[in-house]
Amino acid sequence: MLYNALMELTNPLIQIKKGALEFCVLALIARGESYGYEIVKVLDEEGLTTPEGTVYPLLARLQKEALVTSSWRQMGEGNPRKYYQITRKGEAALALFREHWKEFVNTVDLILEGGTQNDG
Amino acid sequence: MLYNALMELTNPLIQIKKGALEFCVLALIARGESYGYEIVKVLDEEGLTTPEGTVYPLLARLQKEALVTSSWRQMGEGNPRKYYQITRKGEAALALFREHWKEFVNTVDLILEGGTQNDG
DNA sequence: GCATAATGCATTGCTATGCAAGGTAAATTT
DNA sequence: AAATTTACCTTGCATAGCAATGCATTATGC
């Protein structure tokens, strides 16, 4: 059997448990195209401090999964930047994640609270 | 420097990103002592399906970190069970996590919503 | 009586993630 | 000229999740 690859697509919880950060970055790109160095800073401002050594490989992964595209661009005089744009597939994946995220938070909340009489 | 060990204690976000499940299991034990096989089932019922191959090593980790203690016990005629009890340290860690969890969910929610006009 | 499932524990080996550390190059500041 | 900032990236390590597998005991089914 081909667990690894299939499970990734089948069980959203695996994605959630592993890749909350992945979709946070995707969500940032969804706001409008952005580049690695900026994303690192915005994540920090938003309270989700993450080093470059995590973000850059993550961006490469997103692109490999075709959730984003990228294009080098030279803005003014600074260093060239690799801008990332979200794709249709990326938007779909993000939308799906938002739903799974809500469910996941709900589930964890219930477990954390003790869930004695808490229903629905 | 001793990054690994220290960072684990210093930066709660690392724990959260990696170990949401860890604290879910701890929370289940906090409800009342439990054992691996039961925890696997309860996690499934609660919507957080997780295989034994994940749970048993996790329990060993919790004990190694002194967040739980364990004691073998024979209930009736069945197989002996390794019951886990939460410790003071475990309760403290759980309480801390509950706070970090709220913050984390808040942060992720803001990033996911895009912060355009949606204010909770 | 014998096979299958369920209960209950655990480990091995693989894949992937997070990340500190380090490296490159250009522009800006001091 | 040196240091900082902007901007990219890779290497190597520790660890998490988990399928697969194994062991032992107790039902359940035939």
Tab-separated table of C-alpha atoms (C1' of nucleotides) in Angstrom:
chain	number	residue	atom	x	y	z
A	1	MET	CA	0.000	0.000	0.000
A	2	LEU	CA	0.935	3.594	-0.549
A	3	TYR	CA	0.136	4.924	2.872
A	4	ASN	CA	2.368	7.940	2.981
A	5	ALA	CA	1.169	9.759	-0.086
A	6	LEU	CA	-2.440	8.691	0.206
A	7	MET	CA	-2.804	9.363	3.888
A	8	GLU	CA	-1.691	12.910	3.317
A	9	LEU	CA	-4.679	13.467	1.089
A	10	THR	CA	-7.107	11.272	3.002
A	11	ASN	CA	-6.672	12.362	6.569
A	12	PRO	CA	-6.783	16.122	7.070
A	13	LEU	CA	-5.814	15.779	10.708
A	14	ILE	CA	-2.345	14.694	9.740
A	15	GLN	CA	-1.943	17.864	7.758
A	16	ILE	CA	-3.278	19.930	10.622
A	17	LYS	CA	-1.096	18.364	13.221
A	18	LYS	CA	1.980	18.791	11.108
A	19	GLY	CA	1.344	21.820	8.993
A	20	ALA	CA	-0.465	24.611	10.792
A	21	LEU	CA	2.420	26.855	9.926
A	22	GLU	CA	2.279	25.811	6.312
A	23	PHE	CA	-1.228	27.176	5.935
A	24	CYS	CA	-0.465	30.292	7.903
A	25	VAL	CA	2.181	31.123	5.358
A	26	LEU	CA	-0.199	30.233	2.574
A	27	ALA	CA	-2.803	32.535	4.112
A	28	LEU	CA	-0.307	35.376	4.191
A	29	ILE	CA	0.430	34.883	0.508
A	30	ALA	CA	-3.318	34.757	-0.118
A	31	ARG	CA	-3.590	38.306	1.245
A	32	GLY	CA	-1.404	39.400	-1.626
A	33	GLU	CA	1.826	38.216	-3.154
A	34	SER	CA	4.796	38.256	-0.830
A	35	TYR	CA	8.351	37.004	-0.501
A	36	GLY	CA	10.268	34.971	2.048
A	37	TYR	CA	12.002	37.681	3.947
A	38	GLU	CA	8.781	39.649	4.311
A	39	ILE	CA	6.849	36.582	5.406
A	40	VAL	CA	9.395	35.945	8.135
A	41	LYS	CA	8.795	39.469	9.417
A	42	VAL	CA	5.035	39.395	9.156
A	43	LEU	CA	4.895	36.046	10.968
A	44	ASP	CA	6.921	37.653	13.719
A	45	GLU	CA	4.592	40.653	13.906
A	46	GLU	CA	1.557	38.399	13.964
A	47	GLY	CA	3.017	36.493	16.893
A	48	LEU	CA	4.148	33.376	15.105
A	49	THR	CA	7.891	33.958	15.072
A	50	THR	CA	9.559	31.507	12.698
A	51	PRO	CA	13.167	31.543	11.497
A	52	GLU	CA	14.242	31.692	7.877
A	53	GLY	CA	15.543	28.153	8.058
A	54	THR	CA	11.957	27.059	8.473
A	55	VAL	CA	10.227	29.469	6.116
A	56	TYR	CA	12.341	29.098	2.995
A	57	PRO	CA	12.108	25.303	2.791
A	58	LEU	CA	8.409	25.631	3.547
A	59	LEU	CA	7.940	27.996	0.610
A	60	ALA	CA	9.782	25.568	-1.631
A	61	ARG	CA	7.409	22.871	-0.467
A	62	LEU	CA	4.351	24.988	-1.183
A	63	GLN	CA	5.608	25.576	-4.678
A	64	LYS	CA	6.424	21.941	-5.199
A	65	GLU	CA	2.844	21.136	-4.219
A	66	ALA	CA	1.685	23.780	-6.712
A	67	LEU	CA	-0.103	25.759	-4.019
A	68	VAL	CA	1.913	28.817	-4.990
A	69	THR	CA	3.901	30.058	-7.932
A	70	SER	CA	6.906	32.319	-7.763
A	71	SER	CA	8.528	35.006	-9.823
A	72	TRP	CA	11.754	36.897	-9.344
A	73	ARG	CA	11.301	40.619	-9.385
A	74	GLN	CA	13.523	43.588	-8.803
A	75	MET	CA	11.776	46.334	-6.871
A	76	GLY	CA	13.669	49.612	-7.125
A	77	GLU	CA	17.286	49.226	-6.034
A	78	GLY	CA	17.130	46.470	-3.444
A	79	ASN	CA	17.960	42.820	-3.805
A	80	PRO	CA	15.803	40.866	-6.200
A	81	ARG	CA	12.895	39.210	-4.462
A	82	LYS	CA	11.231	35.932	-5.121
A	83	TYR	CA	7.561	36.785	-4.989
A	84	TYR	CA	5.062	34.061	-4.278
A	85	GLN	CA	1.516	34.088	-5.598
A	86	ILE	CA	-1.233	31.725	-4.478
A	87	THR	CA	-2.736	29.422	-7.090
A	88	ARG	CA	-6.297	28.158	-7.518
A	89	LYS	CA	-5.165	24.933	-5.978
A	90	GLY	CA	-3.631	26.889	-3.124
A	91	GLU	CA	-6.862	28.784	-2.537
A	92	ALA	CA	-8.843	25.577	-2.536
A	93	ALA	CA	-6.402	23.975	-0.120
A	94	LEU	CA	-6.570	27.026	2.127
A	95	ALA	CA	-10.361	27.049	2.125
A	96	LEU	CA	-10.386	23.397	3.033
A	97	PHE	CA	-7.861	23.959	5.764
A	98	ARG	CA	-9.918	26.748	7.301
A	99	GLU	CA	-12.759	24.276	7.803
A	100	HIS	CA	-10.501	21.571	9.154
A	101	TRP	CA	-8.859	24.098	11.413
A	102	LYS	CA	-12.183	25.014	13.013
A	103	GLU	CA	-13.029	21.374	13.598
A	104	PHE	CA	-9.579	20.713	14.958
A	105	VAL	CA	-9.718	23.623	17.396
A	106	ASN	CA	-13.157	22.517	18.487
A	107	THR	CA	-11.945	18.999	19.103
A	108	VAL	CA	-8.865	20.049	21.008
A	109	ASP	CA	-10.893	22.540	23.039
A	110	LEU	CA	-13.299	19.820	24.089
A	111	ILE	CA	-10.482	17.527	25.073
A	112	LEU	CA	-8.676	20.262	26.969
A	113	GLU	CA	-11.785	21.417	28.807
A	114	GLY	CA	-12.529	17.907	29.922
A	115	GLY	CA	-15.652	17.665	27.764
A	116	THR	CA	-17.757	16.305	30.610
A	117	GLN	CA	-21.151	17.638	29.519
A	118	ASN	CA	-20.193	19.828	26.608
A	119	ASP	CA	-22.086	18.836	23.528
A	120	GLY	CA	-22.309	20.681	20.233
B	1	MET	CA	25.083	26.111	23.410
B	2	LEU	CA	22.312	23.755	24.455
B	3	TYR	CA	19.632	24.924	22.081
B	4	ASN	CA	17.544	21.822	21.867
B	5	ALA	CA	16.730	21.277	25.477
B	6	LEU	CA	16.524	24.943	26.372
B	7	MET	CA	14.433	26.032	23.431
B	8	GLU	CA	11.848	23.445	24.361
B	9	LEU	CA	11.360	25.141	27.668
B	10	THR	CA	11.824	28.688	26.472
B	11	ASN	CA	9.582	28.909	23.448
B	12	PRO	CA	6.068	27.607	24.026
B	13	LEU	CA	5.200	27.957	20.361
B	14	ILE	CA	7.568	25.165	19.490
B	15	GLN	CA	5.734	22.922	21.873
B	16	ILE	CA	2.409	23.965	20.467
B	17	LYS	CA	3.384	23.520	16.882
B	18	LYS	CA	4.811	20.115	17.558
B	19	GLY	CA	2.920	18.786	20.466
B	20	ALA	CA	-0.779	19.626	20.442
B	21	LEU	CA	-1.452	15.935	20.644
B	22	GLU	CA	0.871	15.556	23.583
B	23	PHE	CA	-1.254	17.850	25.688
B	24	CYS	CA	-4.485	16.338	24.480
B	25	VAL	CA	-3.312	13.041	25.851
B	26	LEU	CA	-2.189	14.728	29.027
B	27	ALA	CA	-5.625	16.335	29.332
B	28	LEU	CA	-7.287	12.951	28.990
B	29	ILE	CA	-5.135	11.585	31.784
B	30	ALA	CA	-5.973	14.664	33.830
B	31	ARG	CA	-9.668	13.666	33.662
B	32	GLY	CA	-8.748	10.554	35.560
B	33	GLU	CA	-6.045	7.913	35.294
B	34	SER	CA	-6.059	5.977	32.057
B	35	TYR	CA	-3.981	3.575	29.991
B	36	GLY	CA	-2.654	3.520	26.470
B	37	TYR	CA	-5.188	1.328	24.800
B	38	GLU	CA	-8.061	3.301	26.296
B	39	ILE	CA	-6.509	6.608	25.339
B	40	VAL	CA	-6.244	5.459	21.745
B	41	LYS	CA	-9.958	4.716	21.770
B	42	VAL	CA	-11.011	7.900	23.512
B	43	LEU	CA	-8.919	9.984	21.122
B	44	ASP	CA	-10.753	8.271	18.305
B	45	GLU	CA	-14.145	8.948	19.861
B	46	GLU	CA	-13.219	12.558	20.458
B	47	GLY	CA	-12.312	12.970	16.801
B	48	LEU	CA	-8.557	12.903	17.118
B	49	THR	CA	-7.823	9.448	15.760
B	50	THR	CA	-4.241	8.488	16.530
B	51	PRO	CA	-2.630	5.073	16.154
B	52	GLU	CA	-0.931	3.140	18.905
B	53	GLY	CA	2.437	3.656	17.269
B	54	THR	CA	2.047	7.323	18.100
B	55	VAL	CA	0.397	7.106	21.496
B	56	TYR	CA	2.667	4.631	23.256
B	57	PRO	CA	5.909	6.463	22.542
B	58	LEU	CA	4.125	9.689	23.479
B	59	LEU	CA	3.145	8.270	26.842
B	60	ALA	CA	6.727	7.191	27.405
B	61	ARG	CA	7.787	10.746	26.642
B	62	LEU	CA	5.270	12.204	29.081
B	63	GLN	CA	6.604	9.956	31.783
B	64	LYS	CA	10.192	10.753	30.934
B	65	GLU	CA	9.325	14.426	31.339
B	66	ALA	CA	7.702	13.566	34.688
B	67	LEU	CA	4.340	14.920	33.589
B	68	VAL	CA	2.765	11.579	34.421
B	69	THR	CA	3.549	8.541	36.505
B	70	SER	CA	2.499	4.995	35.713
B	71	SER	CA	1.558	1.852	37.565
B	72	TRP	CA	0.774	-1.630	36.316
B	73	ARG	CA	-2.535	-2.914	37.490
B	74	GLN	CA	-4.607	-5.998	36.819
B	75	MET	CA	-8.302	-5.243	36.521
B	76	GLY	CA	-10.412	-8.407	36.740
B	77	GLU	CA	-9.362	-11.015	34.235
B	78	GLY	CA	-8.052	-8.941	31.323
B	79	ASN	CA	-4.488	-8.097	30.431
B	80	PRO	CA	-2.577	-6.032	32.929
B	81	ARG	CA	-2.787	-2.336	32.154
B	82	LYS	CA	-0.253	0.390	32.583
B	83	TYR	CA	-2.230	3.180	34.190
B	84	TYR	CA	-0.993	6.725	33.895
B	85	GLN	CA	-1.628	9.403	36.496
B	86	ILE	CA	-0.957	13.080	36.007
B	87	THR	CA	1.593	14.719	38.297
B	88	ARG	CA	1.714	18.207	39.791
B	89	LYS	CA	4.209	19.094	37.134
B	90	GLY	CA	1.870	17.679	34.524
B	91	GLU	CA	-1.028	19.735	35.804
B	92	ALA	CA	1.072	22.857	35.774
B	93	ALA	CA	2.254	22.124	32.247
B	94	LEU	CA	-1.312	21.497	31.155
B	95	ALA	CA	-2.553	24.735	32.672
B	96	LEU	CA	0.217	26.619	30.931
B	97	PHE	CA	-0.560	24.922	27.668
B	98	ARG	CA	-4.228	25.859	27.871
B	99	GLU	CA	-3.211	29.510	27.933
B	100	HIS	CA	-0.706	29.124	25.129
B	101	TRP	CA	-3.257	27.186	23.149
B	102	LYS	CA	-5.759	30.049	23.339
B	103	GLU	CA	-3.150	32.532	22.205
B	104	PHE	CA	-2.019	30.244	19.451
B	105	VAL	CA	-5.545	29.693	18.130
B	106	ASN	CA	-6.148	33.419	18.274
B	107	THR	CA	-2.987	34.109	16.324
B	108	VAL	CA	-3.669	31.489	13.681
B	109	ASP	CA	-7.274	32.644	13.375
B	110	LEU	CA	-6.143	36.187	12.704
B	111	ILE	CA	-3.674	35.042	10.089
B	112	LEU	CA	-6.200	32.742	8.449
B	113	GLU	CA	-8.960	35.348	8.337
B	114	GLY	CA	-6.580	37.717	6.653
B	115	GLY	CA	-7.507	40.364	9.177
B	116	THR	CA	-9.362	42.262	6.480
B	117	GLN	CA	-12.502	43.288	8.317
B	118	ASN	CA	-13.350	40.202	10.261
B	119	ASP	CA	-12.980	40.963	13.896
B	120	GLY	CA	-14.200	38.390	16.378
C	1	DG	C1'	-10.510	-27.995	19.443
C	2	DC	C1'	-8.907	-24.233	16.409
C	3	DA	C1'	-9.007	-19.764	14.104
C	4	DT	C1'	-10.085	-15.080	14.510
C	5	DA	C1'	-10.738	-11.025	16.809
C	6	DA	C1'	-10.117	-8.030	20.652
C	7	DT	C1'	-7.410	-6.336	24.493
C	8	DG	C1'	-3.122	-4.619	25.959
C	9	DC	C1'	1.728	-3.614	25.631
C	10	DA	C1'	5.876	-2.232	22.797
C	11	DT	C1'	9.617	-1.407	19.047
C	12	DT	C1'	11.665	-0.661	14.332
C	13	DG	C1'	12.375	2.009	10.374
C	14	DC	C1'	10.821	5.454	7.340
C	15	DT	C1'	9.489	10.225	6.142
C	16	DA	C1'	9.018	14.813	7.142
C	17	DT	C1'	9.284	18.965	10.034
C	18	DG	C1'	11.471	22.620	12.650
C	19	DC	C1'	15.464	24.975	13.080
C	20	DA	C1'	20.325	26.544	14.489
C	21	DA	C1'	24.118	27.419	11.986
C	22	DG	C1'	26.306	28.964	8.265
C	23	DG	C1'	26.914	30.711	3.539
C	24	DT	C1'	26.247	34.140	-0.623
C	25	DA	C1'	25.442	38.725	-2.490
C	26	DA	C1'	23.939	43.454	-2.800
C	27	DA	C1'	22.495	47.816	-0.648
C	28	DT	C1'	22.449	50.909	3.125
C	29	DT	C1'	24.143	52.970	7.094
C	30	DT	C1'	27.730	54.406	10.195
D	1	DA	C1'	35.893	50.375	5.425
D	2	DA	C1'	33.020	47.954	8.620
D	3	DA	C1'	28.674	46.723	10.172
D	4	DT	C1'	23.979	46.224	9.447
D	5	DT	C1'	20.021	45.229	6.679
D	6	DT	C1'	17.874	43.132	2.958
D	7	DA	C1'	17.358	38.990	0.449
D	8	DC	C1'	18.130	34.392	-0.824
D	9	DC	C1'	19.464	29.375	0.305
D	10	DT	C1'	21.494	24.708	2.229
D	11	DT	C1'	23.355	21.404	5.624
D	12	DG	C1'	22.852	18.517	9.474
D	13	DC	C1'	20.675	17.354	13.595
D	14	DA	C1'	16.749	16.109	16.750
D	15	DT	C1'	12.266	14.776	16.984
D	16	DA	C1'	7.307	13.562	15.720
D	17	DG	C1'	3.959	10.752	13.498
D	18	DC	C1'	3.001	6.396	12.094
D	19	DA	C1'	2.644	1.895	9.274
D	20	DA	C1'	4.183	-2.372	10.153
D	21	DT	C1'	5.189	-5.733	13.105
D	22	DG	C1'	5.703	-8.387	17.197
D	23	DC	C1'	4.320	-10.547	21.878
D	24	DA	C1'	0.924	-12.230	25.387
D	25	DT	C1'	-3.696	-12.901	27.031
D	26	DT	C1'	-8.583	-13.359	26.753
D	27	DA	C1'	-12.906	-13.705	24.384
D	28	DT	C1'	-15.774	-15.118	20.339
D	29	DG	C1'	-17.086	-18.023	16.535
D	30	DC	C1'	-17.218	-22.174	14.128
